[in-house]
PDB file of C-alpha atoms in Angstrom:
ATOM      1  CA  UNK A   1       0.000   0.000   0.000  1.00  0.00           C
ATOM      2  CA  UNK A   2       1.340   3.399  -0.957  1.00  0.00           C
ATOM      3  CA  UNK A   3       2.502   5.747   1.787  1.00  0.00           C
ATOM      4  CA  UNK A   4      -0.175   8.332   2.502  1.00  0.00           C
ATOM      5  CA  UNK A   5      -3.018   6.188   1.131  1.00  0.00           C
ATOM      6  CA  UNK A   6      -6.032   8.296   2.026  1.00  0.00           C
ATOM      7  CA  UNK A   7      -9.507   9.549   1.217  1.00  0.00           C
ATOM      8  CA  UNK A   8     -11.345  12.810   1.673  1.00  0.00           C
ATOM      9  CA  UNK A   9     -14.924  13.204   2.818  1.00  0.00           C
ATOM     10  CA  UNK A  10     -17.276  16.174   2.392  1.00  0.00           C
ATOM     11  CA  UNK A  11     -20.868  16.643   3.410  1.00  0.00           C
ATOM     12  CA  UNK A  12     -23.269  18.101   0.846  1.00  0.00           C
ATOM     13  CA  UNK A  13     -24.194  21.793   0.856  1.00  0.00           C
ATOM     14  CA  UNK A  14     -27.114  23.256   2.788  1.00  0.00           C
ATOM     15  CA  UNK A  15     -30.550  21.937   1.809  1.00  0.00           C
ATOM     16  CA  UNK A  16     -34.105  23.197   2.127  1.00  0.00           C
ATOM     17  CA  UNK A  17     -34.787  20.604   4.842  1.00  0.00           C
ATOM     18  CA  UNK A  18     -31.593  21.584   6.706  1.00  0.00           C
ATOM     19  CA  UNK A  19     -33.048  25.095   6.933  1.00  0.00           C
ATOM     20  CA  UNK A  20     -36.434  23.687   7.974  1.00  0.00           C
ATOM     21  CA  UNK A  21     -34.741  21.444  10.604  1.00  0.00           C
ATOM     22  CA  UNK A  22     -36.200  18.246   9.128  1.00  0.00           C
ATOM     23  CA  UNK A  23     -34.668  14.778   8.959  1.00  0.00           C
ATOM     24  CA  UNK A  24     -33.756  14.210   5.306  1.00  0.00           C
ATOM     25  CA  UNK A  25     -32.463  10.653   5.454  1.00  0.00           C
ATOM     26  CA  UNK A  26     -33.147   8.946   2.125  1.00  0.00           C
ATOM     27  CA  UNK A  27     -35.714  11.607   1.165  1.00  0.00           C
ATOM     28  CA  UNK A  28     -34.836  14.175  -1.450  1.00  0.00           C
ATOM     29  CA  UNK A  29     -34.196  17.770  -0.415  1.00  0.00           C
ATOM     30  CA  UNK A  30     -32.600  20.171  -2.864  1.00  0.00           C
ATOM     31  CA  UNK A  31     -29.684  22.472  -2.195  1.00  0.00           C
ATOM     32  CA  UNK A  32     -30.450  26.062  -1.294  1.00  0.00           C
ATOM     33  CA  UNK A  33     -28.678  28.944  -3.010  1.00  0.00           C
ATOM     34  CA  UNK A  34     -26.272  28.926  -0.055  1.00  0.00           C
ATOM     35  CA  UNK A  35     -25.770  25.167  -0.559  1.00  0.00           C
ATOM     36  CA  UNK A  36     -24.588  25.719  -4.147  1.00  0.00           C
ATOM     37  CA  UNK A  37     -22.352  28.565  -2.948  1.00  0.00           C
ATOM     38  CA  UNK A  38     -20.830  26.271  -0.289  1.00  0.00           C
ATOM     39  CA  UNK A  39     -20.090  23.658  -2.983  1.00  0.00           C
ATOM     40  CA  UNK A  40     -18.391  26.300  -5.139  1.00  0.00           C
ATOM     41  CA  UNK A  41     -16.340  27.475  -2.135  1.00  0.00           C
ATOM     42  CA  UNK A  42     -15.282  23.898  -1.394  1.00  0.00           C
ATOM     43  CA  UNK A  43     -14.181  23.457  -5.022  1.00  0.00           C
ATOM     44  CA  UNK A  44     -12.088  26.625  -4.747  1.00  0.00           C
ATOM     45  CA  UNK A  45     -10.567  25.360  -1.491  1.00  0.00           C
ATOM     46  CA  UNK A  46      -9.593  22.091  -3.170  1.00  0.00           C
ATOM     47  CA  UNK A  47      -8.051  23.919  -6.148  1.00  0.00           C
ATOM     48  CA  UNK A  48      -6.189  26.545  -4.128  1.00  0.00           C
ATOM     49  CA  UNK A  49      -4.826  24.150  -1.493  1.00  0.00           C
ATOM     50  CA  UNK A  50      -3.256  21.822  -4.031  1.00  0.00           C
ATOM     51  CA  UNK A  51      -5.147  18.821  -2.669  1.00  0.00           C
ATOM     52  CA  UNK A  52      -4.855  15.977  -5.159  1.00  0.00           C
ATOM     53  CA  UNK A  53      -8.056  14.023  -5.771  1.00  0.00           C
ATOM     54  CA  UNK A  54      -8.379  11.512  -8.607  1.00  0.00           C
ATOM     55  CA  UNK A  55     -12.106  10.842  -8.454  1.00  0.00           C
ATOM     56  CA  UNK A  56     -15.251  11.959  -6.640  1.00  0.00           C
ATOM     57  CA  UNK A  57     -17.682   9.297  -5.450  1.00  0.00           C
ATOM     58  CA  UNK A  58     -21.052  10.724  -4.471  1.00  0.00           C
ATOM     59  CA  UNK A  59     -24.337   9.656  -2.966  1.00  0.00           C
ATOM     60  CA  UNK A  60     -27.065   9.479  -5.625  1.00  0.00           C
ATOM     61  CA  UNK A  61     -29.364  11.739  -3.579  1.00  0.00           C
ATOM     62  CA  UNK A  62     -29.812  15.113  -5.320  1.00  0.00           C
ATOM     63  CA  UNK A  63     -28.194  17.185  -2.550  1.00  0.00           C
ATOM     64  CA  UNK A  64     -24.947  15.186  -2.680  1.00  0.00           C
ATOM     65  CA  UNK A  65     -25.051  14.781  -6.460  1.00  0.00           C
ATOM     66  CA  UNK A  66     -25.443  18.538  -7.032  1.00  0.00           C
ATOM     67  CA  UNK A  67     -22.634  19.270  -4.560  1.00  0.00           C
ATOM     68  CA  UNK A  68     -20.305  16.721  -6.194  1.00  0.00           C
ATOM     69  CA  UNK A  69     -21.057  17.820  -9.742  1.00  0.00           C
ATOM     70  CA  UNK A  70     -20.505  21.475  -8.800  1.00  0.00           C
ATOM     71  CA  UNK A  71     -17.086  20.509  -7.419  1.00  0.00           C
ATOM     72  CA  UNK A  72     -16.371  18.336 -10.464  1.00  0.00           C
ATOM     73  CA  UNK A  73     -17.182  21.115 -12.942  1.00  0.00           C
ATOM     74  CA  UNK A  74     -15.031  23.638 -11.072  1.00  0.00           C
ATOM     75  CA  UNK A  75     -12.031  21.326 -10.567  1.00  0.00           C
ATOM     76  CA  UNK A  76     -12.169  18.970 -13.541  1.00  0.00           C
ATOM     77  CA  UNK A  77     -12.141  15.960 -11.198  1.00  0.00           C
ATOM     78  CA  UNK A  78     -14.292  13.135 -12.625  1.00  0.00           C
ATOM     79  CA  UNK A  79     -17.298  12.136 -10.530  1.00  0.00           C
ATOM     80  CA  UNK A  80     -19.563   9.100 -10.367  1.00  0.00           C
ATOM     81  CA  UNK A  81     -22.408   7.930  -8.123  1.00  0.00           C
ATOM     82  CA  UNK A  82     -21.741   5.384  -5.361  1.00  0.00           C
ATOM     83  CA  UNK A  83     -24.902   3.795  -3.966  1.00  0.00           C
ATOM     84  CA  UNK A  84     -23.226   2.650  -0.749  1.00  0.00           C
ATOM     85  CA  UNK A  85     -22.881   6.223   0.537  1.00  0.00           C
ATOM     86  CA  UNK A  86     -26.560   7.088   0.169  1.00  0.00           C
ATOM     87  CA  UNK A  87     -27.902   8.422   3.464  1.00  0.00           C
ATOM     88  CA  UNK A  88     -29.627   6.105   5.916  1.00  0.00           C
ATOM     89  CA  UNK A  89     -33.355   5.661   5.404  1.00  0.00           C
ATOM     90  CA  UNK A  90     -34.916   6.740   8.697  1.00  0.00           C
ATOM     91  CA  UNK A  91     -38.316   5.231   7.850  1.00  0.00           C
ATOM     92  CA  UNK A  92     -41.096   6.838   9.850  1.00  0.00           C
ATOM     93  CA  UNK A  93     -38.742   9.610  11.062  1.00  0.00           C
ATOM     94  CA  UNK A  94     -38.164  11.039   7.551  1.00  0.00           C
ATOM     95  CA  UNK A  95     -39.389  14.639   7.353  1.00  0.00           C
ATOM     96  CA  UNK A  96     -39.848  15.013  11.125  1.00  0.00           C
ATOM     97  CA  UNK A  97     -37.955  17.557  13.279  1.00  0.00           C
ATOM     98  CA  UNK A  98     -34.224  16.752  13.569  1.00  0.00           C
ATOM     99  CA  UNK A  99     -34.008  17.714  17.221  1.00  0.00           C
ATOM    100  CA  UNK A 100     -36.926  15.613  18.453  1.00  0.00           C
ATOM    101  CA  UNK A 101     -36.223  13.782  21.714  1.00  0.00           C
ATOM    102  CA  UNK A 102     -38.062  10.640  20.572  1.00  0.00           C
ATOM    103  CA  UNK A 103     -35.878  10.466  17.452  1.00  0.00           C
ATOM    104  CA  UNK A 104     -32.706  10.927  19.532  1.00  0.00           C
ATOM    105  CA  UNK A 105     -33.758   8.033  21.771  1.00  0.00           C
ATOM    106  CA  UNK A 106     -34.773   5.793  18.874  1.00  0.00           C
ATOM    107  CA  UNK A 107     -31.416   6.329  17.141  1.00  0.00           C
ATOM    108  CA  UNK A 108     -29.700   4.604  20.081  1.00  0.00           C
ATOM    109  CA  UNK A 109     -31.200   1.311  18.851  1.00  0.00           C
ATOM    110  CA  UNK A 110     -28.576   0.449  16.232  1.00  0.00           C
ATOM    111  CA  UNK A 111     -30.394  -2.648  14.980  1.00  0.00           C
ATOM    112  CA  UNK A 112     -33.796  -0.912  14.534  1.00  0.00           C
ATOM    113  CA  UNK A 113     -35.066  -0.178  11.002  1.00  0.00           C
ATOM    114  CA  UNK A 114     -37.652   2.520  11.886  1.00  0.00           C
ATOM    115  CA  UNK A 115     -40.473   0.692  10.118  1.00  0.00           C
ATOM    116  CA  UNK A 116     -39.538   0.630   6.428  1.00  0.00           C
ATOM    117  CA  UNK A 117     -36.101   2.207   6.980  1.00  0.00           C
ATOM    118  CA  UNK A 118     -32.574   0.899   7.451  1.00  0.00           C
ATOM    119  CA  UNK A 119     -30.792  -0.016  10.660  1.00  0.00           C
ATOM    120  CA  UNK A 120     -27.536   1.634  11.706  1.00  0.00           C
ATOM    121  CA  UNK A 121     -25.879  -1.813  11.523  1.00  0.00           C
ATOM    122  CA  UNK A 122     -26.871  -2.269   7.865  1.00  0.00           C
ATOM    123  CA  UNK A 123     -25.773   1.281   7.060  1.00  0.00           C
ATOM    124  CA  UNK A 124     -22.383   0.677   8.690  1.00  0.00           C
ATOM    125  CA  UNK A 125     -22.003  -2.613   6.826  1.00  0.00           C
ATOM    126  CA  UNK A 126     -22.406  -1.055   3.385  1.00  0.00           C
ATOM    127  CA  UNK A 127     -20.206   1.971   4.150  1.00  0.00           C
ATOM    128  CA  UNK A 128     -17.510  -0.178   5.814  1.00  0.00           C
ATOM    129  CA  UNK A 129     -17.557  -2.505   2.781  1.00  0.00           C
ATOM    130  CA  UNK A 130     -16.831   0.462   0.504  1.00  0.00           C
ATOM    131  CA  UNK A 131     -14.085   1.757   2.805  1.00  0.00           C
ATOM    132  CA  UNK A 132     -12.521  -1.725   2.922  1.00  0.00           C
ATOM    133  CA  UNK A 133     -12.468  -1.736  -0.900  1.00  0.00           C
ATOM    134  CA  UNK A 134     -10.887   1.715  -1.048  1.00  0.00           C
ATOM    135  CA  UNK A 135      -8.319   0.690   1.571  1.00  0.00           C
ATOM    136  CA  UNK A 136      -7.385  -2.375  -0.505  1.00  0.00           C
ATOM    137  CA  UNK A 137      -7.245  -0.360  -3.750  1.00  0.00           C
ATOM    138  CA  UNK A 138      -3.590  -0.356  -4.791  1.00  0.00           C
ATOM    139  CA  UNK A 139      -4.104   1.944  -7.783  1.00  0.00           C
ATOM    140  CA  UNK A 140      -2.824   4.891  -5.771  1.00  0.00           C
ATOM    141  CA  UNK A 141      -6.048   6.831  -6.434  1.00  0.00           C
ATOM    142  CA  UNK A 142      -7.279   9.358  -3.904  1.00  0.00           C
ATOM    143  CA  UNK A 143     -11.046   9.680  -3.637  1.00  0.00           C
ATOM    144  CA  UNK A 144     -13.362  12.374  -2.350  1.00  0.00           C
ATOM    145  CA  UNK A 145     -16.592  10.954  -0.959  1.00  0.00           C
ATOM    146  CA  UNK A 146     -19.468  13.459  -1.097  1.00  0.00           C
ATOM    147  CA  UNK A 147     -22.341  12.321   1.063  1.00  0.00           C
ATOM    148  CA  UNK A 148     -24.296  13.047   4.232  1.00  0.00           C
ATOM    149  CA  UNK A 149     -23.923  13.684   7.957  1.00  0.00           C
ATOM    150  CA  UNK A 150     -24.993  10.135   8.825  1.00  0.00           C
ATOM    151  CA  UNK A 151     -22.375   8.768   6.431  1.00  0.00           C
ATOM    152  CA  UNK A 152     -19.783  11.139   7.967  1.00  0.00           C
ATOM    153  CA  UNK A 153     -20.515   9.544  11.345  1.00  0.00           C
ATOM    154  CA  UNK A 154     -19.956   6.031   9.949  1.00  0.00           C
ATOM    155  CA  UNK A 155     -16.740   7.066   8.149  1.00  0.00           C
ATOM    156  CA  UNK A 156     -15.423   8.679  11.341  1.00  0.00           C
ATOM    157  CA  UNK A 157     -16.183   5.479  13.278  1.00  0.00           C
ATOM    158  CA  UNK A 158     -14.253   3.432  10.693  1.00  0.00           C
ATOM    159  CA  UNK A 159     -11.081   5.428  11.372  1.00  0.00           C
ATOM    160  CA  UNK A 160     -11.467   6.100  15.105  1.00  0.00           C
ATOM    161  CA  UNK A 161     -12.780   4.251  18.145  1.00  0.00           C
ATOM    162  CA  UNK A 162     -15.810   6.054  19.537  1.00  0.00           C
ATOM    163  CA  UNK A 163     -18.185   5.590  22.420  1.00  0.00           C
ATOM    164  CA  UNK A 164     -21.897   5.396  21.622  1.00  0.00           C
ATOM    165  CA  UNK A 165     -22.255   8.962  22.927  1.00  0.00           C
ATOM    166  CA  UNK A 166     -19.393  10.259  20.749  1.00  0.00           C
ATOM    167  CA  UNK A 167     -20.896   8.472  17.754  1.00  0.00           C
ATOM    168  CA  UNK A 168     -24.352   9.948  18.395  1.00  0.00           C
ATOM    169  CA  UNK A 169     -22.968  13.491  18.833  1.00  0.00           C
ATOM    170  CA  UNK A 170     -20.577  13.417  15.885  1.00  0.00           C
ATOM    171  CA  UNK A 171     -21.453  15.561  12.899  1.00  0.00           C
ATOM    172  CA  UNK A 172     -19.920  17.899  10.369  1.00  0.00           C
ATOM    173  CA  UNK A 173     -21.122  21.128   8.814  1.00  0.00           C
ATOM    174  CA  UNK A 174     -22.289  21.438   5.233  1.00  0.00           C
ATOM    175  CA  UNK A 175     -19.356  21.241   2.793  1.00  0.00           C
ATOM    176  CA  UNK A 176     -16.796  20.580   5.531  1.00  0.00           C
ATOM    177  CA  UNK A 177     -13.844  18.649   4.142  1.00  0.00           C
ATOM    178  CA  UNK A 178     -12.252  15.841   6.195  1.00  0.00           C
ATOM    179  CA  UNK A 179      -9.075  13.907   5.496  1.00  0.00           C
ATOM    180  CA  UNK A 180      -8.638  10.264   6.523  1.00  0.00           C
ATOM    181  CA  UNK A 181      -5.548   8.046   6.304  1.00  0.00           C
ATOM    182  CA  UNK A 182      -5.736   4.284   6.008  1.00  0.00           C
ATOM    183  CA  UNK A 183      -3.308   2.488   8.307  1.00  0.00           C
TER     184      UNK A 183
END
């Protein structure tokens, strides 16, 4: 494995439902004007910092896709969808207030699927499988994953031991860029 084998991760830009404080999950919520501006600013940051990225992998949900394609157009980095980094489906919680106490309690049940949704365990399995593939990739390519806050939490837990409380509290802002090194 090449020295410095790594990936980058960025959360999508601000969405309508972020502003409305609703749980997006697997539901579609489009970027706001600010969300597109954040994506453009992230592209400029990537270009001006000299960060080398070979390919962007993005969640197929419109908010991540629009963020990734904005970055791709501005930087020339090729981009393609990656189904495994689609946000968790929160089932009956989709579209409800993000800061609801009942939702916070229910999220502590990592095996629960929220009715027709997806459990945290299944989400972690698919994201970890992708990260294992990228770790084993000996092509030397560096990827930028453009996805969601829930995916950011799973990626962080792949690279760092966390307590349940740390995991539950972890989050990143819209268009924050994180760097991770495979060991």
